[in-house]
Coordinates of C-alpha atoms in Angstrom, one line a residue:
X1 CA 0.0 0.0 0.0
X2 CA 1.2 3.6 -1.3
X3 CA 0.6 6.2 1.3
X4 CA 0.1 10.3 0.8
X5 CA 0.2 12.6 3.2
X6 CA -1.0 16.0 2.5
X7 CA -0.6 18.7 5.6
X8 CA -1.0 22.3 6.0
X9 CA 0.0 24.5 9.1
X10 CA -2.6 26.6 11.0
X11 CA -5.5 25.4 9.1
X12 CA -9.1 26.7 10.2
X13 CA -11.3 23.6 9.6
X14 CA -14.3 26.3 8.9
X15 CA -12.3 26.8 5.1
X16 CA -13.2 24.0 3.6
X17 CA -16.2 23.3 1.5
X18 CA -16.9 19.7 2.7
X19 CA -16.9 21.1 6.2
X20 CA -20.1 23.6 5.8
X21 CA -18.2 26.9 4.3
X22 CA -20.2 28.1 1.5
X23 CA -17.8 30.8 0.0
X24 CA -14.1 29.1 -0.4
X25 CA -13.1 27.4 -2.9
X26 CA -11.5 23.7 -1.9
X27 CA -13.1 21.7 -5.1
X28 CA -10.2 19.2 -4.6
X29 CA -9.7 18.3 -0.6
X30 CA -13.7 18.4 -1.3
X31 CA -13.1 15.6 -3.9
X32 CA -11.0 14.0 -1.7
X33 CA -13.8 13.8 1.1
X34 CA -16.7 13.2 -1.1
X35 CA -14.2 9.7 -1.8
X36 CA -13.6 9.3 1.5
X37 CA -13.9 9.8 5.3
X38 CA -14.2 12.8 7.0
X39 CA -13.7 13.2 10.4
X40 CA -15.9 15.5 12.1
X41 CA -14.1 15.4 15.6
X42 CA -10.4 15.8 14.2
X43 CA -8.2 16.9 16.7
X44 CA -4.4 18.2 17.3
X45 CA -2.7 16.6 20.2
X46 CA -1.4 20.4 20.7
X47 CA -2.0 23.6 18.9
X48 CA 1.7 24.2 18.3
X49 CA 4.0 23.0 14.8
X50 CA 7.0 21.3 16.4
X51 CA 5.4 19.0 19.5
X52 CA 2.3 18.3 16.9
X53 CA 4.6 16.8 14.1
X54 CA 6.4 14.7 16.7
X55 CA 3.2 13.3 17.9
X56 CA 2.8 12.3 14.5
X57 CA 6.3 11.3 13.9
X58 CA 6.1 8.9 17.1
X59 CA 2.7 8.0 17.9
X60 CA 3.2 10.1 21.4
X61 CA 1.1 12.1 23.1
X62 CA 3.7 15.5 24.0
X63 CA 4.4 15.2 27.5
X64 CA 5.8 11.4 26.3
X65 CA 8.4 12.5 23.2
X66 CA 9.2 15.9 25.5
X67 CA 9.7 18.0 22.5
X68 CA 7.5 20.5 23.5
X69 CA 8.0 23.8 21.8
X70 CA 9.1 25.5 18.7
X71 CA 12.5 26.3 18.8
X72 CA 12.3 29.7 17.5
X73 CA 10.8 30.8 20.8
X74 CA 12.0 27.7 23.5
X75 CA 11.6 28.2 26.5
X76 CA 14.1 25.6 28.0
X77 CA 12.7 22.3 26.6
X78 CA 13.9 20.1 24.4
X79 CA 15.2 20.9 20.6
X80 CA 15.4 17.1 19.1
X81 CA 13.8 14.1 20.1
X82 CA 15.5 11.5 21.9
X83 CA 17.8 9.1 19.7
X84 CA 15.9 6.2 21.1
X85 CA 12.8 7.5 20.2
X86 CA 10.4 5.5 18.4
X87 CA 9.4 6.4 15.0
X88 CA 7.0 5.5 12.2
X89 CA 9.5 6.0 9.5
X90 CA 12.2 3.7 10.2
X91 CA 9.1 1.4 10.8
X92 CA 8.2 1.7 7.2
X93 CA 12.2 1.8 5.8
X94 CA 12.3 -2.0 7.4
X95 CA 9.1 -2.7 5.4
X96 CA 11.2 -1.3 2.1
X97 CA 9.3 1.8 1.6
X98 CA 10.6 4.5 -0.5
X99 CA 10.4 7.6 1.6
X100 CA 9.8 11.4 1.0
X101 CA 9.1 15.0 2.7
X102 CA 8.4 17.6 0.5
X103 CA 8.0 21.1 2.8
X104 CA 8.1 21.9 6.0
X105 CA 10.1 20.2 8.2
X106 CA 10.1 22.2 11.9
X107 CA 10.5 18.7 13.5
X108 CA 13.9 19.6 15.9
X109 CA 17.2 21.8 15.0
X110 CA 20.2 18.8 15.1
X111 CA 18.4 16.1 12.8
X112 CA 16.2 17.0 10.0
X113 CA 13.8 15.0 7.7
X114 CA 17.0 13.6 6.0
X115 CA 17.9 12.2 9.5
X116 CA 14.9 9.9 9.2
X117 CA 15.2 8.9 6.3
X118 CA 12.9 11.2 3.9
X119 CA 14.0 12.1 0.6
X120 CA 13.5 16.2 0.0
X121 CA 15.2 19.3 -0.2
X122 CA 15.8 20.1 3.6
X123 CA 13.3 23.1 4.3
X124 CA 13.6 23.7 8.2
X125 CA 12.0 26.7 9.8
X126 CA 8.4 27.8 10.3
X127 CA 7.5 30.1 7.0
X128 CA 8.3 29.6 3.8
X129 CA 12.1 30.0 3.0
X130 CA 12.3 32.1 -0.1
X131 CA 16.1 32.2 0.3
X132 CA 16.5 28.4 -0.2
X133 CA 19.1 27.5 -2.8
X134 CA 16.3 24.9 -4.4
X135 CA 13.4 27.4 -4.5
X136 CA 16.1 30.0 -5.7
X137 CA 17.1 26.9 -8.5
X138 CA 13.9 26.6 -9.2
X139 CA 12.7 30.2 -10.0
X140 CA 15.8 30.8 -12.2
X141 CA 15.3 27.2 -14.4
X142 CA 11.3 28.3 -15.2
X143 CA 12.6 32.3 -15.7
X144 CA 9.9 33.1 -12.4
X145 CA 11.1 36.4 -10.6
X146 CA 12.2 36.4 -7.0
X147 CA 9.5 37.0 -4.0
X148 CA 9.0 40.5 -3.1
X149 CA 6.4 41.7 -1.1
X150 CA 4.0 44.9 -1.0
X151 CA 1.2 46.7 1.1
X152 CA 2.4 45.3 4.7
X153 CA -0.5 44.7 7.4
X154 CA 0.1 45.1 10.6
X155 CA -1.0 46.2 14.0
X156 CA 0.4 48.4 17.0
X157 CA 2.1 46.7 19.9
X158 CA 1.3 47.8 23.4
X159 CA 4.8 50.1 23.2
X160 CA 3.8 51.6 19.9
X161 CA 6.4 49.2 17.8
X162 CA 4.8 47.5 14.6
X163 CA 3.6 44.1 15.2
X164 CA 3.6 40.9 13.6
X165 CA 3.1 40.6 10.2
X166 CA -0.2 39.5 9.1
X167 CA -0.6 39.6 5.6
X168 CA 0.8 41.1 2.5
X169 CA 1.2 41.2 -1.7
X170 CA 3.4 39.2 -3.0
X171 CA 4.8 40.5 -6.4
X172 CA 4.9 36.5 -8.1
X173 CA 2.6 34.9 -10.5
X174 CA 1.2 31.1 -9.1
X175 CA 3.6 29.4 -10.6
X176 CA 6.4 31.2 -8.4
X177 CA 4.8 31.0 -5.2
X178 CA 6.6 28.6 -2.7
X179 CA 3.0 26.6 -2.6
X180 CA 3.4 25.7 -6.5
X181 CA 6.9 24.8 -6.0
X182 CA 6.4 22.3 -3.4
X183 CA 3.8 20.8 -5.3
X184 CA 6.1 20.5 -8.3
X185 CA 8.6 18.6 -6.3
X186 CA 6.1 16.2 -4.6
X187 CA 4.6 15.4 -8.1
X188 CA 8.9 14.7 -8.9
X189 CA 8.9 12.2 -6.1
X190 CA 5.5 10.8 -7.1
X191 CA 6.7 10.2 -10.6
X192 CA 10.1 8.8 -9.4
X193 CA 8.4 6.4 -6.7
X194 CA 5.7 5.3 -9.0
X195 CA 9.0 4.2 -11.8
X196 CA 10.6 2.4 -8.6
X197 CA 8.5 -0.5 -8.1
X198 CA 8.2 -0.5 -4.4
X199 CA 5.8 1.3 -2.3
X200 CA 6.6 4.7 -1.0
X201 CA 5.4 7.0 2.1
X202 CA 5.4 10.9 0.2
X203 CA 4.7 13.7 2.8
X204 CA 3.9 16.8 1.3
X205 CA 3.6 19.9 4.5
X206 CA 2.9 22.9 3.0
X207 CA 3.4 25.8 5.3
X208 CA 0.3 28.1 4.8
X209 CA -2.2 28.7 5.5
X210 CA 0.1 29.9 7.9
X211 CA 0.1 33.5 8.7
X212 CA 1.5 35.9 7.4
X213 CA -0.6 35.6 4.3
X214 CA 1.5 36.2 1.2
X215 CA -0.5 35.9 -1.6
X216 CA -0.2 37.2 -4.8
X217 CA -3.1 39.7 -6.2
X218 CA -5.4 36.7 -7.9
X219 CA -5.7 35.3 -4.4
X220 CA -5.1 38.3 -2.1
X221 CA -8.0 39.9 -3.9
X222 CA -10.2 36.4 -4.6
X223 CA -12.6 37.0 -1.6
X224 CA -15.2 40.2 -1.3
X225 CA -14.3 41.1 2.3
X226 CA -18.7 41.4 2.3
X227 CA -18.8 38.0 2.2
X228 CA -16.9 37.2 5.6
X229 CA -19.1 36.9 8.9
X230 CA -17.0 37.5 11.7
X231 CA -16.7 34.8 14.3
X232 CA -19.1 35.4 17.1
X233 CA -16.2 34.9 19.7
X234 CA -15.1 38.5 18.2
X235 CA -17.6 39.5 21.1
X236 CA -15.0 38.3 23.7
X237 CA -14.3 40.3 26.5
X238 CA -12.2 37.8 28.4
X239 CA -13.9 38.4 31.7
X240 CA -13.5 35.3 33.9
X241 CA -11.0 34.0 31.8
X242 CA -7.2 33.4 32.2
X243 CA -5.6 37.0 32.1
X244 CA -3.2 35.5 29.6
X245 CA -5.6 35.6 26.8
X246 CA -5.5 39.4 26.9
X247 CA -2.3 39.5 27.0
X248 CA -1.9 37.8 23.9
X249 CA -4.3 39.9 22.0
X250 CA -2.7 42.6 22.9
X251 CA 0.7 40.8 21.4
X252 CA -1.0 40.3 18.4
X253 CA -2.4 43.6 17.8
X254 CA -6.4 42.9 17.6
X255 CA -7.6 46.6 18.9
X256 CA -5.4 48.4 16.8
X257 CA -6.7 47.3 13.4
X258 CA -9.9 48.3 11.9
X259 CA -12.8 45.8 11.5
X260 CA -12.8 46.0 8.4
X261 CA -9.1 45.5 8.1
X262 CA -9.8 42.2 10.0
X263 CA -12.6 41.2 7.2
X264 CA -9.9 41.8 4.9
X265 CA -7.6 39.4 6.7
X266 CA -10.0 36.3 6.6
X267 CA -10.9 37.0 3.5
X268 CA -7.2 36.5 2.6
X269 CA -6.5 33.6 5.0
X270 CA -9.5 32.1 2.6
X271 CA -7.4 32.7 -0.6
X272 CA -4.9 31.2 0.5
X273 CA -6.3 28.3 1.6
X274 CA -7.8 28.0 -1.9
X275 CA -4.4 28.5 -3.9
X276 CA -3.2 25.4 -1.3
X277 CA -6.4 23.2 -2.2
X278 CA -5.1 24.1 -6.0
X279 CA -1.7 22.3 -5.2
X280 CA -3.2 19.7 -3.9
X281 CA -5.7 19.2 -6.6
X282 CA -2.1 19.2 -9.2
X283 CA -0.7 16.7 -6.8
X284 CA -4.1 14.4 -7.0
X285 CA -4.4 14.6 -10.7
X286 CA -0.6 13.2 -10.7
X287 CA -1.5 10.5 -8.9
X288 CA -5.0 9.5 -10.6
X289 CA -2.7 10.0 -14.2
X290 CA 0.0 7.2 -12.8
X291 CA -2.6 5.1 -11.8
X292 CA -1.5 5.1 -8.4
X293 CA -5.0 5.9 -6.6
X294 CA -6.5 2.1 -6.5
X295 CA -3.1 1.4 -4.3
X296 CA -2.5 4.6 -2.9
X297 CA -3.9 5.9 0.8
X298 CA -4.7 9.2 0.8
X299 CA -4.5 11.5 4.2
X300 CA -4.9 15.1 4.7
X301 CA -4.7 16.9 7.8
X302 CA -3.2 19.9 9.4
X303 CA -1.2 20.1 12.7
X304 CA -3.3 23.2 14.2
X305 CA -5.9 25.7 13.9
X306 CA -5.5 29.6 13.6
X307 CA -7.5 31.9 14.9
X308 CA -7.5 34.8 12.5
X309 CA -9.6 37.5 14.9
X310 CA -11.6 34.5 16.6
X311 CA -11.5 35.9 20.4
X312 CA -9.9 38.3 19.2
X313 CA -7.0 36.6 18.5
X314 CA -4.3 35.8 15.8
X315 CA -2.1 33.0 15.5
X316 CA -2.5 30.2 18.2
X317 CA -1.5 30.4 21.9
X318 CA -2.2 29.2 25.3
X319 CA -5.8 29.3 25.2
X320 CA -7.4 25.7 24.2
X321 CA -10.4 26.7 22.2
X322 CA -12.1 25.1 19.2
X323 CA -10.5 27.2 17.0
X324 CA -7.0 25.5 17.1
X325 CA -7.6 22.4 18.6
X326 CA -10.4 21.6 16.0
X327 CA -8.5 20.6 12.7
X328 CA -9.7 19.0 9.4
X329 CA -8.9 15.1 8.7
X330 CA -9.8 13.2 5.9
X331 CA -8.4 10.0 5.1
X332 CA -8.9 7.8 1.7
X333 CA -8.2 4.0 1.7
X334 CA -8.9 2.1 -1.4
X335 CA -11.9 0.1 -1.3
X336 CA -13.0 1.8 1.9
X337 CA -16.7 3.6 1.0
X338 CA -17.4 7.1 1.8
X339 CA -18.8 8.5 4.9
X340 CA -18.1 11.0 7.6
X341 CA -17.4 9.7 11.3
X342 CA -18.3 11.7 14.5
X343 CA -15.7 9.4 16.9
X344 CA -12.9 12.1 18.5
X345 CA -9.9 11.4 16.8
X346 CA -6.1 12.8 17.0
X347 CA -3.3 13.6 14.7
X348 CA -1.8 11.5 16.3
X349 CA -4.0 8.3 15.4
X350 CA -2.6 8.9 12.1
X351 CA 0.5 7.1 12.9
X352 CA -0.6 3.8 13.8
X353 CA -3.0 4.5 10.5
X354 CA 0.0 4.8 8.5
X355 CA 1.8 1.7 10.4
X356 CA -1.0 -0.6 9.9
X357 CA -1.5 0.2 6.2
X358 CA 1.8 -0.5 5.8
X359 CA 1.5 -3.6 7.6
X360 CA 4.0 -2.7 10.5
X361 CA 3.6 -3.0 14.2
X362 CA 1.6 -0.5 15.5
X363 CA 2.2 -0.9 19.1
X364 CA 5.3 1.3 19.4
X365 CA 3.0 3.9 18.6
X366 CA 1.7 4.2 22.0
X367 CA -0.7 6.8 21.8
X368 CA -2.3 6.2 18.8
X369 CA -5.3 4.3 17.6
X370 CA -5.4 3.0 13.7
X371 CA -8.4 4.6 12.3
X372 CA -8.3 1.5 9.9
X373 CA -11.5 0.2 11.3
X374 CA -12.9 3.5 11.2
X375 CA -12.6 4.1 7.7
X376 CA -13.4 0.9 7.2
X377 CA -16.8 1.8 8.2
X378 CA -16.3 -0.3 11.7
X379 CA -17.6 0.4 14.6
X380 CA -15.1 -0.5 17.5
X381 CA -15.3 0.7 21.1
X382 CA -13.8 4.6 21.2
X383 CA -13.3 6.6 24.0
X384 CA -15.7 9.0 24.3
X385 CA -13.4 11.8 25.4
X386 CA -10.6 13.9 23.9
X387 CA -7.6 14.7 25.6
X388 CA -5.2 17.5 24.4
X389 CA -2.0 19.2 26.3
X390 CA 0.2 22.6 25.9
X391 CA 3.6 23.6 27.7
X392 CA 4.0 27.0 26.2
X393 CA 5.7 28.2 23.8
X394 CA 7.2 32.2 24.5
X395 CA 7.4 31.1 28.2
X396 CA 6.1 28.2 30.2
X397 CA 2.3 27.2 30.3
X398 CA 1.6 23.9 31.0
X399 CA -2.9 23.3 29.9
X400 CA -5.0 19.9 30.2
X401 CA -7.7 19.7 28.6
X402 CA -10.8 17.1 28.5
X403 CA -13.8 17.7 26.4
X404 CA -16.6 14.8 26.0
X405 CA -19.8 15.4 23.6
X406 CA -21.2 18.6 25.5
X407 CA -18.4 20.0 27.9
X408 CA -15.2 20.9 27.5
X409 CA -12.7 21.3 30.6
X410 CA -9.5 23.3 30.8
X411 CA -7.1 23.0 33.6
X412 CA -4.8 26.3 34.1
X413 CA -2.5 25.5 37.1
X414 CA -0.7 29.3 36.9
X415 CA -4.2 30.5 37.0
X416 CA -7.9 30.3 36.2
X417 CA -9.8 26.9 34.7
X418 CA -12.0 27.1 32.2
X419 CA -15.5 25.2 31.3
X420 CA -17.3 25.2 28.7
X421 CA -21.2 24.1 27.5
X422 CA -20.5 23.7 24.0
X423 CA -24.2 23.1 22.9
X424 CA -25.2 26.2 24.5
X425 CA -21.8 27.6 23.7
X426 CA -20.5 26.8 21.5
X427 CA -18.1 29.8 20.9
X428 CA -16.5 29.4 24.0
X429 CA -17.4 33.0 25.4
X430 CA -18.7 32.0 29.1
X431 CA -16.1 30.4 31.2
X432 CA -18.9 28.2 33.7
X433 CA -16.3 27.0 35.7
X434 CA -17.1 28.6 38.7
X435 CA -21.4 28.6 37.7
X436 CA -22.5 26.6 41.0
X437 CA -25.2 24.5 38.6
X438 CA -22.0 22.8 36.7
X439 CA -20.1 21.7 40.2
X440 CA -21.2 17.6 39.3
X441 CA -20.0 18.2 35.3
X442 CA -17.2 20.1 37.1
X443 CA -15.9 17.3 39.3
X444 CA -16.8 14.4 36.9
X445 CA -14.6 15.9 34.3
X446 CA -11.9 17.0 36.4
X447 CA -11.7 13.4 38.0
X448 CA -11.8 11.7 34.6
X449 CA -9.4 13.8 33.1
X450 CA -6.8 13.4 36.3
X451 CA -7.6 9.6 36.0
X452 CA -6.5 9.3 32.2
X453 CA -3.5 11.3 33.0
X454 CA -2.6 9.3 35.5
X455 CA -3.0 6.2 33.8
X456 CA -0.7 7.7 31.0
X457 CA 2.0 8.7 32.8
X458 CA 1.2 12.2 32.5
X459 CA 2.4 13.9 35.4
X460 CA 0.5 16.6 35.2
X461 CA -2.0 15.3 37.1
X462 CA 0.2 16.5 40.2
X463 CA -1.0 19.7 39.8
X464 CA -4.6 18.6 40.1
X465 CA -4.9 19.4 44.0
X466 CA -8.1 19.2 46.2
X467 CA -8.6 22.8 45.3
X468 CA -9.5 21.3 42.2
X469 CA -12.4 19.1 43.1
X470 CA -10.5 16.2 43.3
X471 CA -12.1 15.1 47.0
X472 CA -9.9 13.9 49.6
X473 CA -11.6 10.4 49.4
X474 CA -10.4 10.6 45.8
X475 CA -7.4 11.6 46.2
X476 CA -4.5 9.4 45.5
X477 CA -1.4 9.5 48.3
X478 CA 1.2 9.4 46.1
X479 CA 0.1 13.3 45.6
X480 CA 2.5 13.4 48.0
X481 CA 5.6 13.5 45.8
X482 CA 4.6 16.2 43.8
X483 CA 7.6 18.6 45.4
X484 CA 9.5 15.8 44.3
X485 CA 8.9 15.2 40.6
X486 CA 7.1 18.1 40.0
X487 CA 5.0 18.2 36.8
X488 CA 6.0 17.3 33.4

């Protein structure tokens, strides 16, 4: 069994067509759902690049692999994952896969993509490197100018300094923009896999929709800014909520830029999610013209969310909402009929996917379930809760977070916990947590939750103290140690 993987970075799941948006053009990952499953409860381990991917690349949940933040912005924690690490590549290279990584890397500083095997021009970093010598090779063989970028948007930083970058023109037709080159090279490796006669893993990770948005004028200018309803969570005021979250939209500028520069924004986050979907569509085509798709699997994901003016926020961040945690998934297996599934899944169960397709052990991917049987239209006992983690990223902030069917739970040790009713909230504006009515949703959650950890190996669930509603009857002894070890 073939297997492509398709990934984007910072990818709204509220973009795509075959997930209810009724404006943005995705006619291909549509395709590519309409063929075969969508996931409806998709969800990222972590809403950050570097510990997501090495979820992926292991099978382990963050606190387990340790590499815990970008290291752009590390705050102490490990750059490169262990050399003793499990992971699903070398799995595959013992099987006698061919194997490939077209695009972004951001996986650790010492070893790159190369150092597990992939074939691919070695792109490290977290935006697009317009400097690479390969890119560079590859404007100057096709006669495509250079980037160069126009008409900067930003916002004003608390000191009065510009802020981030948000979004900008870029001076290049399509075929020069760092989306259509990786696309070119994946359909290389496609055609150079399909002439080898063994089976092949090709990963292509684009790094949009990732902001800034760099788009040149056919996509910048695709979307009427008229068309874009602002997310209700625009309406946040952050009362009751971890001060933290105010913080960061101050950081990233919200209440210095016009509403109708933050239309503008979306509406150019949207274009570029449709000049993606475009790459992928000439990466599909590829395949279907080799006659790879009867024996090919077919995955697309992202490895987080973006928020793009959602509580008034940009970018993702210590704050577990929907918005980032929530990600698309679709996997194709041949033979497997369509459908859409409503089980909470992970990033992460793509690797024991991936291992079982391939027909290795999936075991060593220890926390991941195959979605095999899921696609497969199965229906195997699933848990009927979602657990995600975050550690920080500019500076320590270790989050849990539980959410079932109806209530979501956030556990904030340096400062306020957070629940939501997310069927008659679904925005996430009214932190309940402390709403009397809630105390038995409260303390079920909160005991689950510490349970799950514990049984992990998580040691978060140190933090989880009596003052947290786990009961002294509940309480477990070895709490006792927590001075000791201390939290992961």
């Amino acid at each position: 069994m073939n297997l492509l993987f398709l990934m984007t970075d910072q990818h709204r799941v509220d973009t795509l067509g075959c997930y209810g948006n009724p404006h943005v053009a995705t006619p291909n990952l549509d395709r590519l759902a309409a063929t075969g499953t969508r996931f409806d409860r998709f969800y990222t381990p972590t809403a950050i690049c570097t510990p997501a991917r090495a979820s992926l690349l292991t099978g382990q949940a963050p606190f387990r692999h340790r590499l815990l933040a970008n290291y752009e912005r590390n705050v102490g924690y490990l750059e490169d994952l262990r050399e003793d690490a499990f992971t699903f590549p070398s799995a595959l290279r013992e099987r006698g896969y061919q194997l490939g990584l077209i695009g972004k890397w951001h996986g650790g500083t010492s070893r790159n993509a190369a150092s597990y095997g992939f074939d691919g021009p070695d792109l490290p970093g977290w935006h697009n490197p317009v400097d690479h010598p390969d890119y560079l090779d590859y404007l100057a063989e096709r006669g495509l100018p250079p980037y160069r970028i126009s008409d900067l948007v930003r916002g004003t930083t608390p000191n009065g300094n510009p802020g981030n970058l948000l979004a900008a023109r870029l001076h290049q037709p399509v075929e020069a923009t760092f989306e259509h080159y990786l696309a070119t090279r994946a359909i290389e490796h496609l055609e150079r896999y399909a002439a080898g006669g063994r089976p092949f893993f090709l990963a292509t990770h684009f790094f949009g929709p990732h902001l800034p948005y760099l788009l040149p004028d056919e996509y910048f200018d695709m979307y009427d800014p008229d068309l874009v309803e602002l997310p209700p969570s625009i309406a946040e005021t952050f009362e009751g909520k971890p001060p933290v979250q105010r913080n960061y939209s101050d950081h990233w500028t919200f209440d210095t830029i016009p509403i109708e520069v933050t239309r503008k924004l979306i509406a150019v986050y949207w274009g570029y999610v449709t000049l993606i979907d475009q790459q992928i569509g000439r990466i599909l085509d590829r395949l279907d013209e080799l006659g790879l798709a009867g024996e090919t699997s077919v995955f697309f994901t992202a490895d987080h969310g973006e928020f793009t003016g959602a509580h008034r926020l940009h970018d993702k961040g210590p704050a577990m909402y929907e918005d980032i945690y929530r990600i698309p998934g679709i996997v194709r297996v041949p033979g497997a009929q369509p459908q859409v599934r409503n089980e909470f899944v992970t990033l992460t169960d793509c690797t024991a996917t991936i291992l079982e397709l391939a027909g290795c052990d999936a075991r060593p991917a220890v926390d991941s379930r195959s979605l095999v049987p899921l696609v497969r239209g199965e229906h195997p006992e699933w848990p009927g809760e979602l657990l995600a983690e975050f550690h920080g990223h500019h500076f320590p902030y270790p989050q849990r977070m539980i959410r079932d069917d109806r209530y979501k739970l956030v556990v904030n040790p340096e400062s306020v916990n957070e629940l939501y009713d997310l069927h008659a909230d679904p925005h996430e504006l009214s932190n309940r947590y402390p709403h009397p009515e809630l105390a038995p949703v409260r303390r079920r959650l909160m005991r689950r939750l510490y349970d799950l950890l514990r049984e992990r190996g998580d040691n978060f669930y140190h933090w989880m103290t009596p003052m947290y509603d786990i009961g002294a009857s509940d309480y477990d002894p070895t709490l006792s140690a927590f001075e000791k070890e201390g939290p992961n």
